[in-house]
Tab-separated table of C-alpha atoms (C1' of nucleotides) in Angstrom:
chain	number	residue	atom	x	y	z
D	1	MET	CA	70.706	32.054	55.540
D	2	THR	CA	69.851	35.656	54.693
D	3	ALA	CA	73.273	36.424	53.327
D	4	PRO	CA	74.749	38.836	55.870
D	5	ARG	CA	77.305	39.747	53.251
D	6	ALA	CA	76.419	43.239	52.067
D	7	LEU	CA	79.149	43.392	49.476
D	8	ARG	CA	78.140	44.730	46.138
D	9	ALA	CA	79.680	43.429	42.929
D	10	THR	CA	81.322	46.431	41.353
D	11	LYS	CA	83.700	46.791	38.452
D	12	GLN	CA	86.356	48.220	40.730
D	13	ARG	CA	86.252	45.411	43.234
D	14	ALA	CA	86.495	42.908	40.422
D	15	ALA	CA	89.441	44.750	38.918
D	16	VAL	CA	91.417	44.672	42.150
D	17	SER	CA	90.575	41.056	42.737
D	18	ASP	CA	91.507	40.079	39.185
D	19	LEU	CA	94.818	41.871	39.388
D	20	LEU	CA	95.642	40.131	42.632
D	21	ASP	CA	94.879	36.819	40.955
D	22	ARG	CA	97.455	37.532	38.302
D	23	LEU	CA	100.192	38.617	40.687
D	24	ALA	CA	102.448	36.351	42.688
D	25	ASP	CA	104.145	39.249	44.433
D	26	PHE	CA	103.448	41.350	47.457
D	27	ARG	CA	102.452	44.803	46.220
D	28	SER	CA	101.590	48.038	47.918
D	29	ALA	CA	98.192	49.671	47.541
D	30	GLN	CA	99.780	52.466	45.558
D	31	GLU	CA	101.430	50.062	43.129
D	32	ILE	CA	98.179	48.237	42.611
D	33	HIS	CA	96.384	51.489	41.986
D	34	GLU	CA	99.034	52.602	39.520
D	35	GLU	CA	98.900	49.293	37.670
D	36	LEU	CA	95.103	49.408	37.373
D	37	ARG	CA	95.213	52.949	36.015
D	38	ARG	CA	97.826	51.865	33.516
D	39	GLN	CA	95.407	49.184	32.356
D	40	GLY	CA	92.811	51.839	31.827
D	41	GLU	CA	90.678	50.955	34.802
D	42	GLY	CA	88.901	53.937	36.229
D	43	ILE	CA	89.534	53.470	39.895
D	44	GLY	CA	90.432	55.816	42.708
D	45	LEU	CA	93.180	55.339	45.224
D	46	THR	CA	90.663	55.487	48.035
D	47	THR	CA	88.771	52.561	46.616
D	48	VAL	CA	91.906	50.504	46.203
D	49	TYR	CA	92.749	51.034	49.859
D	50	ARG	CA	89.214	50.254	50.922
D	51	THR	CA	88.979	47.140	48.798
D	52	LEU	CA	92.302	45.772	49.963
D	53	GLN	CA	91.280	46.453	53.531
D	54	THR	CA	88.050	44.557	53.025
D	55	LEU	CA	89.777	41.635	51.360
D	56	ALA	CA	92.340	41.535	54.144
D	57	ASP	CA	89.675	41.594	56.826
D	58	GLY	CA	87.951	38.708	55.132
D	59	GLY	CA	91.209	36.790	55.057
D	60	GLU	CA	91.242	36.752	51.279
D	61	VAL	CA	94.601	38.443	51.007
D	62	ASP	CA	97.721	38.428	53.130
D	63	VAL	CA	99.122	41.678	54.403
D	64	LEU	CA	102.564	42.313	55.688
D	65	ARG	CA	104.834	45.280	56.131
D	66	SER	CA	107.730	45.931	53.821
D	67	ALA	CA	111.032	47.077	55.263
D	68	GLY	CA	109.983	50.664	54.686
D	69	GLY	CA	106.928	50.097	56.817
D	70	GLU	CA	104.321	50.241	54.106
D	71	ALA	CA	101.611	47.629	53.842
D	72	VAL	CA	101.900	45.152	50.987
D	73	TYR	CA	99.210	42.771	49.825
D	74	ARG	CA	99.004	39.445	48.060
D	75	ARG	CA	96.332	36.880	47.332
D	76	CYS	CA	97.085	33.743	49.288
D	77	GLU	CA	96.509	30.224	48.027
D	78	SER	CA	95.675	28.818	51.366
D	79	SER	CA	93.253	30.535	53.652
D	80	ALA	CA	94.776	28.752	56.607
D	81	HIS	CA	97.447	30.357	58.752
D	82	HIS	CA	100.801	30.294	57.024
D	83	HIS	CA	103.956	32.292	56.377
D	84	HIS	CA	106.046	33.415	53.407
D	85	VAL	CA	109.440	33.465	51.835
D	86	VAL	CA	109.527	36.869	50.207
D	87	CYS	CA	111.957	38.300	47.664
D	88	ARG	CA	113.091	41.687	48.874
D	89	ARG	CA	113.845	42.812	45.337
D	90	CYS	CA	110.658	41.973	43.465
D	91	GLY	CA	108.206	41.000	46.177
D	92	ALA	CA	107.641	37.516	44.783
D	93	ALA	CA	106.548	35.182	47.528
D	94	GLU	CA	105.973	31.547	48.223
D	95	GLU	CA	103.825	30.197	50.970
D	96	ILE	CA	105.198	27.943	53.638
D	97	ASP	CA	103.709	26.378	56.667
D	98	ALA	CA	105.675	25.644	59.731
D	99	PRO	CA	103.807	23.617	62.309
D	100	MET	CA	106.868	23.339	64.483
D	101	VAL	CA	107.323	27.082	64.599
D	102	GLU	CA	103.695	27.529	65.592
D	103	SER	CA	103.986	25.307	68.595
D	104	TRP	CA	107.374	26.728	69.470
D	105	ALA	CA	105.958	30.270	69.533
D	106	GLN	CA	103.081	29.206	71.721
D	107	GLU	CA	105.361	27.431	74.126
D	108	VAL	CA	107.895	30.241	74.403
D	109	ALA	CA	105.224	32.859	74.977
D	110	GLU	CA	103.547	30.858	77.710
D	111	LYS	CA	106.858	30.256	79.405
D	112	HIS	CA	107.264	34.025	79.648
D	113	GLY	CA	103.766	34.533	81.004
D	114	PHE	CA	102.211	35.967	77.859
D	115	SER	CA	98.694	35.186	76.685
D	116	GLU	CA	96.547	35.989	73.624
D	117	ILE	CA	99.478	35.107	71.471
D	118	SER	CA	100.019	35.963	67.849
D	119	HIS	CA	103.225	36.061	65.900
D	120	THR	CA	104.880	37.184	62.724
D	121	VAL	CA	107.318	34.971	60.916
D	122	GLU	CA	108.511	36.057	57.516
D	123	ILE	CA	111.632	35.064	55.669
D	124	PHE	CA	113.209	37.554	53.278
D	125	GLY	CA	115.798	36.856	50.658
D	126	VAL	CA	116.568	37.280	46.997
D	127	CYS	CA	114.799	34.892	44.670
D	128	ARG	CA	116.467	32.911	41.907
D	129	ALA	CA	115.176	35.253	39.184
D	130	CYS	CA	116.604	38.351	40.877
D	131	THR	CA	120.042	36.949	41.636
C	1	MET	CA	143.435	52.737	63.427
C	2	THR	CA	142.372	56.316	62.821
C	3	ALA	CA	139.009	55.825	64.447
C	4	PRO	CA	136.506	55.915	61.566
C	5	ARG	CA	133.896	56.687	64.140
C	6	ALA	CA	132.963	60.319	63.621
C	7	LEU	CA	130.411	60.393	66.392
C	8	ARG	CA	130.526	63.333	68.687
C	9	ALA	CA	129.628	63.001	72.368
C	10	THR	CA	126.708	65.308	72.909
C	11	LYS	CA	124.325	65.787	75.784
C	12	GLN	CA	121.382	64.811	73.587
C	13	ARG	CA	122.869	61.558	72.413
C	14	ALA	CA	123.701	60.658	75.998
C	15	ALA	CA	120.164	61.469	77.112
C	16	VAL	CA	118.581	59.165	74.535
C	17	SER	CA	121.022	56.408	75.309
C	18	ASP	CA	120.491	56.746	79.056
C	19	LEU	CA	116.743	56.646	78.699
C	20	LEU	CA	116.947	53.515	76.586
C	21	ASP	CA	119.058	51.933	79.307
C	22	ARG	CA	116.322	52.501	81.818
C	23	LEU	CA	113.488	51.154	79.656
C	24	ALA	CA	112.573	47.531	79.144
C	25	ASP	CA	109.834	48.314	76.638
C	26	PHE	CA	109.689	48.998	72.969
C	27	ARG	CA	108.925	52.699	72.574
C	28	SER	CA	108.291	54.922	69.603
C	29	ALA	CA	110.530	57.856	68.768
C	30	GLN	CA	107.733	60.227	69.713
C	31	GLU	CA	107.266	58.627	73.108
C	32	ILE	CA	110.970	58.828	73.784
C	33	HIS	CA	111.038	62.469	72.774
C	34	GLU	CA	108.081	63.233	75.004
C	35	GLU	CA	109.633	61.462	77.965
C	36	LEU	CA	112.915	63.326	77.573
C	37	ARG	CA	111.145	66.677	77.425
C	38	ARG	CA	109.217	65.726	80.538
C	39	GLN	CA	112.546	65.142	82.233
C	40	GLY	CA	113.595	68.611	81.260
C	41	GLU	CA	116.037	67.581	78.554
C	42	GLY	CA	116.303	70.133	75.819
C	43	ILE	CA	116.107	67.923	72.778
C	44	GLY	CA	114.347	68.191	69.455
C	45	LEU	CA	112.227	65.539	67.851
C	46	THR	CA	114.513	65.553	64.842
C	47	THR	CA	117.493	64.666	66.963
C	48	VAL	CA	115.657	61.844	68.664
C	49	TYR	CA	114.837	60.333	65.289
C	50	ARG	CA	118.368	60.805	64.062
C	51	THR	CA	119.917	59.346	67.183
C	52	LEU	CA	117.664	56.304	67.205
C	53	GLN	CA	118.430	55.762	63.551
C	54	THR	CA	122.130	55.889	64.237
C	55	LEU	CA	121.894	53.545	67.185
C	56	ALA	CA	119.811	51.146	65.140
C	57	ASP	CA	122.281	51.214	62.263
C	58	GLY	CA	125.046	50.400	64.682
C	59	GLY	CA	123.067	47.494	66.043
C	60	GLU	CA	122.861	49.079	69.472
C	61	VAL	CA	119.090	49.060	69.583
C	62	ASP	CA	116.440	46.774	68.184
C	63	VAL	CA	113.768	48.192	65.922
C	64	LEU	CA	110.509	46.641	64.999
C	65	ARG	CA	107.177	47.830	63.711
C	66	SER	CA	104.140	48.038	65.916
C	67	ALA	CA	100.789	46.907	64.566
C	68	GLY	CA	100.041	50.446	63.432
C	69	GLY	CA	103.209	50.462	61.390
C	70	GLU	CA	105.220	52.850	63.509
C	71	ALA	CA	108.806	52.078	64.411
C	72	VAL	CA	109.507	51.189	68.018
C	73	TYR	CA	112.922	50.970	69.623
C	74	ARG	CA	114.518	49.176	72.510
C	75	ARG	CA	118.036	48.649	73.800
C	76	CYS	CA	118.894	44.995	73.495
C	77	GLU	CA	120.879	43.063	76.077
C	78	SER	CA	122.534	40.858	73.611
C	79	SER	CA	124.084	42.297	70.507
C	80	ALA	CA	123.795	38.915	68.877
C	81	HIS	CA	120.876	38.048	66.653
C	82	HIS	CA	117.752	37.306	68.662
C	83	HIS	CA	114.008	37.767	68.788
C	84	HIS	CA	111.373	39.041	71.205
C	85	VAL	CA	108.175	38.290	72.996
C	86	VAL	CA	106.441	41.645	73.027
C	87	CYS	CA	103.417	42.820	74.975
C	88	ARG	CA	101.015	44.475	72.594
C	89	ARG	CA	99.552	46.572	75.382
C	90	CYS	CA	102.599	48.094	77.069
C	91	GLY	CA	105.472	47.237	74.766
C	92	ALA	CA	107.374	45.301	77.422
C	93	ALA	CA	109.629	42.757	75.790
C	94	GLU	CA	111.814	39.842	76.641
C	95	GLU	CA	114.572	38.537	74.481
C	96	ILE	CA	114.582	35.001	73.255
C	97	ASP	CA	116.892	33.090	71.067
C	98	ALA	CA	115.722	30.332	68.878
C	99	PRO	CA	118.524	28.373	67.273
C	100	MET	CA	116.096	25.897	65.790
C	101	VAL	CA	114.116	28.627	64.113
C	102	GLU	CA	117.275	30.107	62.652
C	103	SER	CA	118.282	26.900	60.967
C	104	TRP	CA	114.729	26.193	59.915
C	105	ALA	CA	114.481	29.587	58.184
C	106	GLN	CA	117.769	29.043	56.407
C	107	GLU	CA	116.750	25.607	55.238
C	108	VAL	CA	113.311	26.611	54.020
C	109	ALA	CA	114.636	29.599	52.108
C	110	GLU	CA	117.303	27.576	50.365
C	111	LYS	CA	114.798	24.944	49.415
C	112	HIS	CA	112.855	27.657	47.610
C	113	GLY	CA	115.913	29.019	45.843
C	114	PHE	CA	116.327	32.163	47.899
C	115	SER	CA	119.671	33.586	48.960
C	116	GLU	CA	120.894	36.451	51.172
C	117	ILE	CA	118.402	35.391	53.747
C	118	SER	CA	117.125	37.373	56.668
C	119	HIS	CA	113.999	36.914	58.654
C	120	THR	CA	111.684	38.453	61.176
C	121	VAL	CA	110.242	36.413	63.990
C	122	GLU	CA	108.363	38.267	66.685
C	123	ILE	CA	105.846	36.938	69.129
C	124	PHE	CA	103.130	39.261	70.383
C	125	GLY	CA	100.881	38.721	73.344
C	126	VAL	CA	99.675	40.303	76.531
C	127	CYS	CA	102.101	40.174	79.443
C	128	ARG	CA	101.209	39.082	82.942
C	129	ALA	CA	101.085	42.656	84.248
C	130	CYS	CA	98.621	43.757	81.585
C	131	THR	CA	96.236	40.847	81.889
W	1	DT	C1'	61.420	46.526	33.068
W	2	DG	C1'	61.509	50.504	36.017
W	3	DC	C1'	62.023	52.609	40.700
W	4	DG	C1'	64.390	53.852	44.483
W	5	DC	C1'	67.131	52.850	48.512
W	6	DC	C1'	71.460	52.656	50.073
W	7	DC	C1'	75.988	51.097	49.620
W	8	DA	C1'	80.131	52.199	46.758
W	9	DT	C1'	82.957	55.429	44.702
W	10	DG	C1'	86.476	58.972	44.422
W	11	DA	C1'	88.174	63.840	44.585
W	12	DT	C1'	89.793	66.420	48.207
W	13	DA	C1'	91.299	67.521	52.569
W	14	DG	C1'	93.167	65.891	56.801
W	15	DT	C1'	96.186	63.051	59.882
W	16	DG	C1'	100.279	61.273	61.795
W	17	DG	C1'	104.764	59.439	61.472
W	18	DT	C1'	109.214	60.337	59.549
W	19	DT	C1'	112.672	62.926	56.734
W	20	DT	C1'	114.677	67.037	54.697
W	21	DT	C1'	116.240	71.652	54.843
W	22	DC	C1'	119.125	75.042	56.475
W	23	DA	C1'	120.748	78.380	59.629
W	24	DT	C1'	122.983	78.094	63.940
W	25	DC	C1'	125.647	75.889	67.485
W	26	DT	C1'	129.353	73.265	69.567
W	27	DA	C1'	132.675	69.402	70.510
W	28	DG	C1'	137.201	68.680	70.320
W	29	DG	C1'	141.608	68.449	67.558
W	30	DG	C1'	145.330	71.559	66.435
N	1	DC	C1'	141.769	79.571	72.241
N	2	DC	C1'	140.149	78.903	67.372
N	3	DC	C1'	138.434	76.760	63.601
N	4	DT	C1'	135.761	73.500	61.276
N	5	DA	C1'	133.221	69.501	60.392
N	6	DG	C1'	129.754	67.343	62.505
N	7	DA	C1'	125.386	68.051	65.470
N	8	DT	C1'	121.224	70.342	66.514
N	9	DG	C1'	116.349	71.688	65.934
N	10	DA	C1'	112.373	74.513	64.170
N	11	DA	C1'	109.852	74.496	60.284
N	12	DA	C1'	108.411	72.646	56.125
N	13	DA	C1'	108.224	68.911	53.041
N	14	DC	C1'	106.951	64.085	52.333
N	15	DC	C1'	104.350	59.995	52.166
N	16	DA	C1'	101.268	56.376	53.343
N	17	DC	C1'	96.920	56.160	54.783
N	18	DT	C1'	92.108	57.715	56.443
N	19	DA	C1'	87.997	60.633	56.804
N	20	DT	C1'	84.614	63.541	54.482
N	21	DC	C1'	80.849	64.056	51.625
N	22	DA	C1'	78.521	64.773	47.284
N	23	DT	C1'	77.572	61.875	43.398
N	24	DG	C1'	76.892	57.489	41.025
N	25	DG	C1'	75.300	52.880	40.280
N	26	DG	C1'	74.033	47.767	42.121
N	27	DC	C1'	70.287	45.155	43.033
N	28	DG	C1'	65.949	44.085	45.602
N	29	DC	C1'	61.364	44.638	44.685
N	30	DA	C1'	57.099	45.810	42.317
DNA sequence: TGCGCCCATGATAGTGGTTTTCATCTAGGG
DNA sequence: CCCTAGATGAAAACCACTATCATGGGCGCA
């Protein structure tokens, strides 16, 4: 195994990863950048975007779109396919899995003649803390 | 009832609405603008955006976000709450309703202490015509 | 430990979708 | 027919995100 992974261990990548570990909320790239700067990390916005992109591609973080259309990121516990209940006030999220919804989606799509199926299922609400 | 509706009947609004009636696909504001210009309608991009926004607010059209994050619009048959199976190639969509998913979402959210619940459920695939 | 290759970084400029601004136009009630 | 509040649209602002490219710093190797 000649590690095909060409990722280099940099301070910036670690900083983003560490911050994600400490957050339980979906956050935008800009918010993450701002927070890291506040903590005194020297990191550029470009790098934050790039790092989040990389993490997302590797399935290490979940990405979804906020109501405003901007991408928000969060470290997920499980690397398996799952969905979220997200607080629309603070972004806090809990993971859920829904086997029955998975099969339902597959079935419905096939019935309509669609193939190569994917789906988005997210539940939004206001969490206990924000009520 | 002193009609609170302050909407004026203009040629532009009618043009957008008519075009939406003839389309079965989710289309972006830009695409709709382009199509109207092609048909010789004198309409500005600004107005297209504004009109779609208004229609969406009034629940007359469905809005969702394409993979790239841009907003796409479509006239919906049913004004009731429903979801879609959308072709990621051409935007063609069919409406589906999923009572069991509705109640499932409600139940899951409550179990996690969330209130004022809403949800997004969209199924993406490739339609028969695009295969 | 030191060298050097090459990936990573980040300031800056660019891109593309959407909104705001504001001067002008017009639907439609009086 | 006139007047006015709402509608229009060209241009500019906005904002999230991406591309560019010169510089910096891991890390493999000697």
